[in-house]
Amino acid sequence: MYSPLAFVLASLPFLTAAVSPASHGIAVPITKRDNHPTGVADPSKLHGRIKHSVAKIQSGFAAYERNTGVAHPLSRSTKHVGRDSGSDPLTDDSAMRWYGTISVGTPAVSFTVDFDTGSSDLFLPSSKCGSSCSGHKVYNPNASSTAQALSKTFSLTFDDGSIVTGEQYTDVVSIVNLTANSQTLAGATNYSSSLTRKNFMPDGLMGMGFQAISRCNAPPLFQTLISAGVVTSQVFGFKFATSGSELFLGGTNSALYTGDFTWIPLTVEGYWQASFNRISVNGNPVVGSTTAIFDTGSTQIIGDPTGIAKLFDSISGAQSAPHLGDGVYTIPCSFDTPISIDVGGKTVGISPASFNLGSVPHNNSSTCLAGAAADKSLTGEFWILGDVFLQNVYSAWDVGGSRIGFATLA
Ligand SMILES: *[C@@H]1O[C@H](CO)[C@@H](O)[C@H](O)[C@H]1NC(C)=O
Ligand SMILES: *[C@@H]1O[C@H](CO)[C@@H](O)[C@H](O)[C@H]1NC(C)=O
Ligand SMILES: *[C@@H]1O[C@H](CO)[C@@H](O)[C@H](O)[C@H]1NC(C)=O
Ligand SMILES: *[C@@H]1O[C@H](CO)[C@@H](O)[C@H](O)[C@H]1NC(C)=O
Ligand SMILES: *[C@@H]1O[C@H](CO)[C@@H](O)[C@H](O)[C@H]1NC(C)=O
C-alpha cells in the first residue's frame, strides 16, 4: 500500500529508450461503437462491465496456475465476495469494445474480434453453437480444408455462473496480410448471455496477453506470428481515440505519437502487468505505487474500494452512487478536474472527456458516470487500467522485451 518510501523508490525513472528502428509492421483499423451515442449512459451495463473485468482477471489467475504449476503472484490479492443482491445479468455490451477483422480457414472467412490484452485465446463461436450464438458469424471447421481438430475441449466460467464450453482447433488465421498457418483457436459450442449479439458486437475475442493465462495453454496469435517470423518486431502498438484508432502489429506507428517511449518492465508475464507510480488529482498524489493490469478489454479504471474512495474524495462534486451499481461513482457533467497517472515517470493526464462516461438517465444531464469504479473483491494490490486510461496515451506492448511503453499521442 501507499507509503512515502515506496513512493520515492517507485518514482525513480525507469530507462526511456529511443523509438525502435523503422519497422515494417502493419496497421489494423479498429473501431468501437460510440459508448453513449445519445449522451446518456446505461448504469446497469456499466456495473456489469466492472464485474466482468474483475471476473475475467480472476479466472486468468486460475489458468496461470494450471499452465505453469505455480500460483499467480496476485491470485491471493482478491477475495471472494458473495454476489450482489439483485445482481444484474452479465451485460458486457460491446459499446466499449475495440474490435477489428481477422480471417480464418481455407477458404478464408472473416470474423470481427475484440482485441483483448486481458486474455490470451482466440475465441470464436463454432458451427455447433445453437441459438445462443445467433447473429454472430460462426466458425465451421468442416468447411475449412486447413482446420484440424485437436480433440481437446475448453471451458470458461463467467461471474454470473454461466459456463461457455467448446472444442479446440488449429487453422490458418490472417490479420491484414500477416498469416499464421497453424493457430490454436477455441470454437465455442455455446455462448453466455453476455456474448449474445445484443450484448457483444464482435463475433469473438482475440487475446493479446501471454500464453501463461491461455485457457487452451497455446500461444496467442501475435506470438504465433513472431515464432513464424511473419513479424520481425515483437511489439504491437495501440492508439484509441474517437477516430483514427489503430492496432499496429510488428512495431509502432511513429505517425501517431511524439517523443520517446517510457518503458515499464512487466512483473509477471501473463497479463500485461506492471507498476504505476501514483495517481494524482489536481497534482496531489492520492494513490501510491501499485501494480496495474493494462487491459484493452476493460472499460474503466478499476481499483479497491478504499483506493477508489480516496480518488473520488479529491474530486469536487463526485459521489458514490450505490443505487446505480455497486462501486459506481458519479461526477458533475461539467467535470474538469485534472487527474493523472504516473507510469514509469511519465505523467499521463486523463482527459475529462475520457473520464466522463455519459450522463445518468433521467437526471437532466447534470450528473454523469465516472470512468473509475471500485470492486469489492479487490484488496488494493492491483488495479485494472482499461480504456479510460489507454485512450490518453500511445501504448507499445513489447512481447519480446517483456515491457510496456507509453508515448504522447501525436
Ligand atoms: C462436422 O461434421 C461432422 C459430421 O457431419 C459433425 O458430426 C460435426 O458436428 C461437425 N462439426 C462442426 C463443428 O460443425
Ligand atoms: C504487409 O503489407 C505491408 C504494407 O503493404 C508490407 O510492408 C509488408 O511487407 C507485408 N507483410 C507481409 C508479411 O506480406
Ligand atoms: C454450455 O454447455 C455446458 C456443457 O454442456 C453447460 O454446462 C453450460 O451450462 C452451458 N452454458 C450455457 C451458458 O448455456
Ligand atoms: C441527480 O443529480 C443531482 C444533482 O443535480 C444529484 O444530487 C443526484 O444524486 C442525481 N441522481 C442520481 C440518480 O444520480
Ligand atoms: C434542467 O435543466 C434546465 C437547463 O439547464 C433547467 O432550466 C431546468 O430548471 C432543470 N430542471 C430541473 C428539474 O432540474
Coordinates of C-alpha atoms and ligand atoms in Angstrom, one line a residue:
M1 CA 0.0 0.0 0.0
Y2 CA 1.0 3.6 -0.1
S3 CA 3.9 4.7 1.9
P4 CA 6.3 7.6 1.4
L5 CA 9.3 5.3 1.0
A6 CA 7.6 3.2 -1.6
F7 CA 6.6 6.3 -3.3
V8 CA 10.2 7.7 -3.6
L9 CA 11.6 4.3 -4.8
A10 CA 8.9 3.9 -7.3
S11 CA 9.4 7.4 -8.6
L12 CA 13.0 6.7 -9.8
P13 CA 12.8 6.9 -13.5
F14 CA 12.9 3.7 -15.5
L15 CA 15.0 3.8 -18.6
T16 CA 13.5 5.6 -21.5
A17 CA 14.6 4.1 -24.8
A18 CA 14.6 5.7 -28.2
V19 CA 12.0 4.8 -30.7
S20 CA 12.7 1.4 -32.2
P21 CA 14.2 1.3 -35.6
A22 CA 11.9 1.7 -38.6
S23 CA 9.8 -1.4 -38.7
H24 CA 7.7 -3.0 -41.4
G25 CA 4.7 -3.6 -39.3
I26 CA 1.1 -3.3 -40.5
A27 CA -1.8 -1.1 -39.3
V28 CA -5.2 -2.7 -38.4
P29 CA -8.0 -0.2 -38.2
I30 CA -10.1 -0.7 -35.1
T31 CA -13.5 0.7 -34.1
K32 CA -15.9 0.7 -31.2
R33 CA -19.5 1.7 -31.1
D34 CA -20.0 5.1 -29.5
N35 CA -20.2 4.4 -25.8
H36 CA -23.1 6.8 -25.2
P37 CA -24.4 7.9 -28.6
T38 CA -27.2 9.9 -27.1
G39 CA -25.0 11.2 -24.3
V40 CA -26.9 9.1 -21.8
A41 CA -25.1 6.2 -20.3
D42 CA -26.5 2.9 -19.1
P43 CA -25.6 2.4 -15.5
S44 CA -26.7 -1.3 -15.4
K45 CA -24.3 -2.1 -18.2
L46 CA -21.5 -0.2 -16.5
H47 CA -21.9 -2.2 -13.4
G48 CA -21.9 -5.4 -15.5
R49 CA -18.6 -4.4 -17.1
I50 CA -16.9 -3.8 -13.7
K51 CA -17.8 -7.3 -12.6
H52 CA -16.9 -8.8 -16.0
S53 CA -13.5 -7.2 -16.0
V54 CA -12.6 -8.4 -12.5
A55 CA -14.0 -11.9 -13.0
K56 CA -12.0 -12.2 -16.2
I57 CA -8.8 -11.3 -14.4
Q58 CA -9.5 -13.7 -11.6
S59 CA -10.2 -16.6 -14.0
G60 CA -6.9 -15.9 -15.7
F61 CA -5.2 -16.4 -12.4
A62 CA -6.6 -19.9 -12.3
A63 CA -5.5 -20.6 -15.9
Y64 CA -2.0 -19.4 -14.9
E65 CA -1.8 -21.9 -12.1
R66 CA -3.0 -24.7 -14.3
N67 CA -0.5 -23.8 -17.1
T68 CA 2.6 -23.1 -15.0
G69 CA 2.1 -25.2 -11.9
V70 CA 2.5 -22.2 -9.6
A71 CA 0.0 -19.8 -8.2
H72 CA -0.2 -16.4 -9.9
P73 CA 1.5 -13.9 -7.5
L74 CA -1.6 -11.7 -7.5
S75 CA -4.1 -14.6 -7.0
R76 CA -4.2 -14.2 -3.2
S77 CA -4.9 -10.5 -3.6
T78 CA -8.5 -10.8 -4.5
K79 CA -11.1 -12.1 -2.1
H80 CA -14.3 -14.0 -2.8
V81 CA -17.3 -11.9 -2.2
G82 CA -20.9 -13.0 -2.5
R83 CA -22.8 -11.9 -5.5
D84 CA -24.7 -8.6 -5.1
S85 CA -28.2 -8.9 -4.1
G86 CA -30.4 -8.4 -7.1
S87 CA -27.3 -9.0 -9.2
D88 CA -27.8 -7.9 -12.8
P89 CA -27.1 -10.4 -15.5
L90 CA -23.7 -10.1 -17.0
T91 CA -24.3 -7.4 -19.5
D92 CA -21.0 -6.6 -21.1
D93 CA -22.2 -4.7 -24.0
S94 CA -20.0 -4.1 -27.0
A95 CA -20.1 -0.4 -26.6
M96 CA -16.7 -0.1 -25.2
R97 CA -15.1 -2.9 -27.0
W98 CA -12.4 -2.3 -29.6
Y99 CA -12.7 -4.6 -32.5
G100 CA -11.4 -5.3 -36.0
T101 CA -11.3 -8.1 -38.5
I102 CA -9.4 -11.3 -38.9
S103 CA -9.9 -14.1 -41.4
V104 CA -9.8 -17.8 -40.6
G105 CA -9.7 -21.1 -42.5
T106 CA -9.5 -22.1 -46.2
P107 CA -11.3 -20.6 -48.0
A108 CA -10.9 -17.7 -45.6
V109 CA -13.9 -16.4 -43.7
S110 CA -13.8 -13.1 -42.0
F111 CA -14.8 -12.5 -38.3
T112 CA -14.8 -9.5 -36.1
V113 CA -12.9 -9.9 -32.9
D114 CA -12.4 -7.8 -29.7
F115 CA -8.7 -7.1 -29.3
D116 CA -8.2 -8.0 -25.7
T117 CA -4.9 -7.7 -23.9
G118 CA -6.6 -9.1 -20.8
S119 CA -6.9 -12.6 -22.2
S120 CA -4.9 -14.9 -24.4
D121 CA -7.1 -17.1 -26.5
L122 CA -8.6 -16.8 -30.0
F123 CA -12.2 -17.5 -29.2
L124 CA -14.9 -17.8 -31.9
P125 CA -18.5 -19.2 -31.9
S126 CA -18.5 -22.6 -33.6
S127 CA -20.9 -24.0 -36.1
K128 CA -22.0 -26.4 -33.4
C129 CA -23.3 -23.5 -31.4
G130 CA -27.1 -23.1 -31.4
S131 CA -29.3 -20.1 -30.7
S132 CA -27.0 -18.6 -28.1
C133 CA -24.7 -17.6 -30.9
S134 CA -27.3 -16.4 -33.3
G135 CA -26.4 -13.1 -35.0
H136 CA -22.7 -14.0 -34.9
K137 CA -20.8 -15.4 -37.7
V138 CA -19.8 -19.0 -36.7
Y139 CA -16.5 -20.9 -37.4
N140 CA -17.2 -24.1 -39.3
P141 CA -14.1 -26.4 -39.2
N142 CA -15.8 -28.8 -41.6
A143 CA -15.9 -26.1 -44.2
S144 CA -12.1 -25.4 -43.9
S145 CA -9.6 -27.6 -45.6
T146 CA -6.9 -26.4 -43.3
A147 CA -8.8 -27.0 -40.0
Q148 CA -7.5 -29.6 -37.6
A149 CA -9.4 -30.7 -34.5
L150 CA -7.1 -31.0 -31.5
S151 CA -9.6 -33.3 -29.7
K152 CA -9.4 -31.1 -26.7
T153 CA -12.2 -29.2 -25.0
F154 CA -12.1 -25.9 -23.1
S155 CA -14.4 -24.2 -20.7
L156 CA -14.7 -20.6 -19.4
T157 CA -16.7 -19.7 -16.3
F158 CA -18.2 -16.2 -16.1
D159 CA -19.0 -14.4 -13.0
D160 CA -22.7 -14.9 -13.4
G161 CA -22.0 -18.6 -13.2
S162 CA -22.6 -19.3 -16.9
I163 CA -20.1 -21.6 -18.5
V164 CA -19.0 -21.4 -22.1
T165 CA -17.6 -24.7 -23.5
G166 CA -16.2 -25.8 -26.8
E167 CA -13.5 -27.5 -28.8
Q168 CA -10.0 -26.6 -29.8
Y169 CA -8.8 -26.5 -33.4
T170 CA -5.8 -25.2 -35.3
D171 CA -6.3 -23.4 -38.6
V172 CA -4.9 -20.7 -40.8
V173 CA -5.5 -17.2 -39.3
S174 CA -4.7 -13.9 -41.1
I175 CA -4.9 -10.4 -39.9
V176 CA -4.5 -7.9 -42.7
N177 CA -1.6 -9.6 -44.6
L178 CA 0.0 -11.4 -41.7
T179 CA -0.7 -15.1 -41.7
A180 CA -0.3 -17.8 -39.1
N181 CA -0.5 -21.2 -40.7
S182 CA -1.4 -23.1 -37.6
Q183 CA -3.1 -21.0 -34.9
T184 CA -4.9 -22.7 -32.0
L185 CA -8.4 -21.4 -31.6
A186 CA -11.3 -22.2 -29.3
G187 CA -14.6 -22.8 -31.0
A188 CA -17.4 -22.2 -28.6
T189 CA -20.4 -24.7 -28.7
N190 CA -22.5 -22.3 -26.6
Y191 CA -22.3 -18.6 -25.7
S192 CA -23.4 -17.0 -22.4
S193 CA -25.9 -14.2 -22.4
S194 CA -23.0 -11.7 -22.1
L195 CA -21.8 -12.8 -25.6
T196 CA -25.1 -12.7 -27.4
R197 CA -25.2 -10.3 -30.3
K198 CA -27.3 -7.8 -28.4
N199 CA -24.6 -7.6 -25.7
F200 CA -21.5 -8.3 -27.6
M201 CA -21.0 -6.8 -31.1
P202 CA -17.9 -8.7 -32.3
D203 CA -18.1 -12.4 -33.2
G204 CA -15.3 -13.4 -30.9
L205 CA -12.2 -12.4 -29.0
M206 CA -8.5 -12.2 -29.9
G207 CA -6.5 -12.5 -26.8
M208 CA -3.3 -10.4 -26.8
G209 CA -1.8 -11.4 -23.4
F210 CA 0.7 -14.1 -22.7
Q211 CA 0.3 -17.9 -23.0
A212 CA 0.5 -18.4 -19.3
I213 CA -3.1 -17.2 -18.9
S214 CA -4.4 -19.0 -22.0
R215 CA -7.3 -21.4 -21.4
C216 CA -6.0 -23.5 -24.2
N217 CA -2.4 -23.2 -23.0
A218 CA -1.5 -22.2 -26.5
P219 CA 0.4 -19.2 -28.0
P220 CA -1.8 -16.2 -28.8
L221 CA -1.9 -15.1 -32.4
F222 CA 0.7 -12.4 -32.1
Q223 CA 3.2 -14.9 -30.5
T224 CA 2.5 -17.3 -33.3
L225 CA 3.3 -14.6 -35.9
I226 CA 6.6 -13.9 -34.0
S227 CA 7.6 -17.6 -34.0
A228 CA 6.8 -18.0 -37.6
G229 CA 9.0 -14.9 -38.4
V230 CA 6.0 -13.2 -40.0
V231 CA 6.6 -10.1 -37.9
T232 CA 10.2 -9.1 -37.2
S233 CA 9.5 -6.7 -34.4
Q234 CA 7.9 -8.3 -31.3
V235 CA 6.0 -5.2 -30.4
F236 CA 2.4 -4.1 -31.1
G237 CA 1.0 -0.6 -30.7
F238 CA -2.4 0.8 -29.9
K239 CA -4.0 4.1 -30.4
F240 CA -7.5 4.5 -29.0
A241 CA -9.3 7.7 -30.0
T242 CA -12.7 9.0 -31.2
S243 CA -11.4 8.5 -34.7
G244 CA -8.2 7.0 -36.3
S245 CA -7.9 4.3 -33.7
E246 CA -5.4 1.6 -34.7
L247 CA -3.7 -1.6 -33.7
F248 CA -0.2 -1.7 -35.2
L249 CA 1.4 -5.2 -35.5
G250 CA 5.1 -5.6 -35.7
G251 CA 6.3 -2.3 -34.2
T252 CA 4.7 1.1 -33.5
N253 CA 3.2 3.6 -35.9
S254 CA 5.5 6.7 -35.5
A255 CA 3.0 8.9 -37.2
L256 CA 0.7 8.5 -34.1
Y257 CA 3.0 9.6 -31.3
T258 CA 5.6 12.1 -30.5
G259 CA 8.8 11.8 -28.5
D260 CA 10.3 8.7 -26.8
F261 CA 8.6 5.8 -25.1
T262 CA 8.8 5.5 -21.4
W263 CA 9.1 1.7 -20.7
I264 CA 8.0 -0.2 -17.7
P265 CA 9.1 -3.8 -17.1
L266 CA 6.4 -6.4 -16.7
T267 CA 6.5 -8.0 -13.3
V268 CA 4.8 -11.3 -14.4
E269 CA 4.2 -12.5 -18.0
G270 CA 0.5 -13.4 -18.1
Y271 CA -1.4 -10.3 -18.1
W272 CA 0.2 -7.0 -19.1
Q273 CA 1.2 -6.4 -15.5
A274 CA 3.5 -3.6 -14.4
S275 CA 3.6 -1.0 -11.7
F276 CA 2.4 2.6 -11.9
N277 CA 3.9 5.1 -9.5
R278 CA 0.9 7.2 -8.4
I279 CA -2.5 8.6 -9.3
S280 CA -2.8 12.3 -8.7
V281 CA -5.8 14.6 -8.6
N282 CA -5.1 18.4 -9.0
G283 CA -1.4 17.4 -8.9
N284 CA -1.7 15.8 -5.4
P285 CA -1.0 12.1 -5.1
V286 CA -4.0 10.2 -3.8
V287 CA -2.9 6.6 -4.6
G288 CA 0.7 5.5 -4.4
S289 CA 2.8 2.8 -6.2
T290 CA 0.5 -0.1 -7.2
T291 CA 0.5 -3.0 -9.7
A292 CA -1.6 -2.3 -12.8
I293 CA -3.1 -4.8 -15.3
F294 CA -3.3 -2.9 -18.6
D295 CA -6.4 -4.3 -20.2
T296 CA -7.8 -3.1 -23.6
G297 CA -10.9 -5.4 -22.9
S298 CA -11.9 -3.3 -19.8
T299 CA -13.6 0.0 -20.0
Q300 CA -12.8 1.7 -16.7
I301 CA -10.1 2.2 -14.2
I302 CA -11.0 -0.3 -11.5
G303 CA -9.5 -0.4 -8.0
D304 CA -10.2 -1.4 -4.5
P305 CA -13.0 0.4 -2.6
T306 CA -10.5 2.3 -0.3
G307 CA -8.3 3.5 -3.1
I308 CA -11.2 4.5 -5.3
A309 CA -12.8 6.4 -2.4
K310 CA -9.5 8.3 -1.9
L311 CA -9.5 9.2 -5.6
F312 CA -13.1 10.5 -5.6
D313 CA -12.7 12.3 -2.2
S314 CA -10.4 14.6 -4.1
I315 CA -12.8 15.3 -7.0
S316 CA -15.2 18.1 -6.3
G317 CA -18.8 17.1 -6.7
A318 CA -18.1 13.3 -7.0
Q319 CA -20.5 11.0 -5.3
S320 CA -20.6 7.3 -4.6
A321 CA -23.7 6.0 -6.4
P322 CA -24.5 2.6 -5.0
H323 CA -28.1 2.9 -6.3
L324 CA -26.6 2.8 -9.8
G325 CA -24.5 -0.2 -9.1
D326 CA -22.0 -1.4 -6.5
G327 CA -18.7 0.5 -6.8
V328 CA -20.2 3.1 -9.3
Y329 CA -19.4 6.8 -8.8
T330 CA -20.9 9.9 -10.4
I331 CA -19.3 13.2 -11.3
P332 CA -20.8 16.5 -12.3
C333 CA -21.2 16.5 -16.1
S334 CA -19.2 19.8 -16.1
F335 CA -16.3 17.8 -14.5
D336 CA -12.9 19.1 -15.5
T337 CA -10.7 18.1 -12.6
P338 CA -7.1 17.2 -13.6
I339 CA -6.4 13.5 -12.9
S340 CA -3.1 12.0 -13.9
I341 CA -1.4 8.6 -13.6
D342 CA 2.4 8.4 -13.4
V343 CA 3.6 5.4 -15.3
G344 CA 7.4 4.8 -15.1
G345 CA 8.0 8.6 -14.6
K346 CA 5.7 9.7 -17.4
T347 CA 2.7 11.6 -16.3
V348 CA -0.4 10.6 -18.4
G349 CA -3.3 13.1 -18.0
I350 CA -6.7 11.6 -18.1
S351 CA -8.8 13.9 -20.2
P352 CA -12.2 15.0 -18.7
A353 CA -13.9 13.7 -21.8
S354 CA -12.4 10.2 -21.4
F355 CA -13.2 10.1 -17.6
N356 CA -16.9 11.1 -18.3
L357 CA -18.9 8.0 -19.4
G358 CA -22.1 10.0 -20.1
S359 CA -25.0 11.3 -18.2
V360 CA -27.1 9.4 -15.7
P361 CA -30.5 8.8 -17.3
H362 CA -33.4 11.0 -16.1
N363 CA -31.2 13.4 -14.3
N364 CA -31.3 16.5 -16.5
S365 CA -27.8 15.9 -17.8
S366 CA -26.3 17.3 -14.6
T367 CA -24.8 14.0 -13.2
C368 CA -22.5 11.8 -15.2
L369 CA -21.0 8.4 -14.7
A370 CA -17.3 8.4 -13.7
G371 CA -14.6 6.4 -15.6
A372 CA -13.3 4.8 -12.4
A373 CA -15.0 2.4 -10.2
A374 CA -14.5 0.1 -7.2
D375 CA -14.8 -3.7 -7.0
K376 CA -15.0 -5.1 -3.5
S377 CA -13.1 -8.3 -4.3
L378 CA -10.0 -6.2 -4.9
T379 CA -7.7 -5.6 -1.9
G380 CA -5.6 -2.8 -3.4
E381 CA -2.6 -4.9 -4.5
F382 CA -3.5 -4.3 -8.1
W383 CA -5.8 -2.0 -10.2
I384 CA -7.1 -2.6 -13.7
L385 CA -6.3 0.2 -16.1
G386 CA -8.7 -0.1 -19.1
D387 CA -9.8 2.1 -21.9
V388 CA -10.3 5.3 -19.8
F389 CA -6.6 5.3 -19.2
L390 CA -5.4 3.9 -22.5
Q391 CA -7.3 6.5 -24.6
N392 CA -4.9 9.1 -23.3
V393 CA -1.6 7.7 -24.5
Y394 CA 0.0 5.8 -27.3
S395 CA 0.9 2.3 -26.0
A396 CA 3.6 -0.1 -27.1
W397 CA 3.3 -3.7 -26.0
D398 CA 6.7 -5.3 -26.2
V399 CA 6.2 -9.1 -26.1
G400 CA 9.9 -9.9 -26.7
G401 CA 11.2 -7.2 -24.3
S402 CA 8.6 -8.1 -21.6
R403 CA 7.7 -4.4 -21.1
I404 CA 5.0 -1.9 -21.9
G405 CA 5.8 1.6 -23.2
F406 CA 3.9 4.8 -23.3
A407 CA 4.4 7.8 -25.6
T408 CA 2.5 11.1 -26.1
L409 CA -0.2 10.9 -28.7
A410 CA 0.6 13.0 -31.8
Ligands
LIG1 C1 -18.6 -31.6 -38.7 O1 -19.2 -32.7 -39.4 C2 -19.5 -33.8 -38.5 C3 -20.1 -34.9 -39.4 O2 -21.2 -34.4 -40.1 C4 -20.4 -33.4 -37.4 O3 -20.6 -34.5 -36.6 C5 -19.8 -32.3 -36.6 O4 -20.6 -31.9 -35.6 C6 -19.4 -31.2 -37.5 N1 -18.6 -30.2 -36.7 C7 -18.9 -28.9 -36.5 C8 -18.0 -28.1 -35.6 O5 -19.9 -28.4 -37.1
LIG2 C1 2.2 -6.5 -45.5 O1 2.0 -5.2 -46.1 C2 2.9 -4.2 -45.8 C3 2.5 -2.9 -46.4 O2 1.9 -3.1 -47.7 C4 4.3 -4.7 -46.3 O3 5.2 -3.7 -45.9 C5 4.6 -6.0 -45.6 O4 5.9 -6.4 -46.1 C6 3.6 -7.0 -45.8 N1 3.9 -8.1 -45.0 C7 3.8 -9.4 -45.4 C8 4.2 -10.5 -44.4 O5 3.4 -9.7 -46.5
LIG3 C1 -22.8 -24.6 -22.1 O1 -22.7 -26.0 -22.1 C2 -22.1 -26.6 -21.0 C3 -21.9 -28.1 -21.2 O2 -23.0 -28.7 -21.8 C4 -23.1 -26.4 -19.8 O3 -22.6 -27.0 -18.6 C5 -23.3 -24.9 -19.6 O4 -24.3 -24.7 -18.6 C6 -23.8 -24.3 -20.9 N1 -23.7 -22.8 -20.7 C7 -24.7 -22.0 -21.1 C8 -24.5 -20.6 -20.8 O5 -25.8 -22.4 -21.6
LIG4 C1 -29.2 13.7 -9.9 O1 -28.5 14.9 -9.9 C2 -28.3 15.5 -8.6 C3 -27.6 16.8 -8.8 O2 -28.2 17.6 -9.7 C4 -27.7 14.6 -7.7 O3 -27.6 15.1 -6.4 C5 -28.4 13.2 -7.6 O4 -27.7 12.3 -6.8 C6 -28.5 12.7 -9.0 N1 -29.3 11.4 -9.0 C7 -28.8 10.3 -9.4 C8 -29.7 9.1 -9.5 O5 -27.6 10.1 -9.7
LIG5 C1 -33.0 21.1 -16.1 O1 -32.0 21.9 -16.8 C2 -32.5 23.1 -17.4 C3 -31.5 23.7 -18.3 O2 -30.2 23.8 -17.5 C4 -33.1 24.0 -16.3 O3 -33.7 25.1 -16.9 C5 -34.2 23.3 -15.5 O4 -34.6 24.0 -14.4 C6 -33.6 21.9 -15.0 N1 -34.7 21.2 -14.4 C7 -34.6 20.5 -13.2 C8 -35.8 19.7 -12.8 O5 -33.5 20.5 -12.6

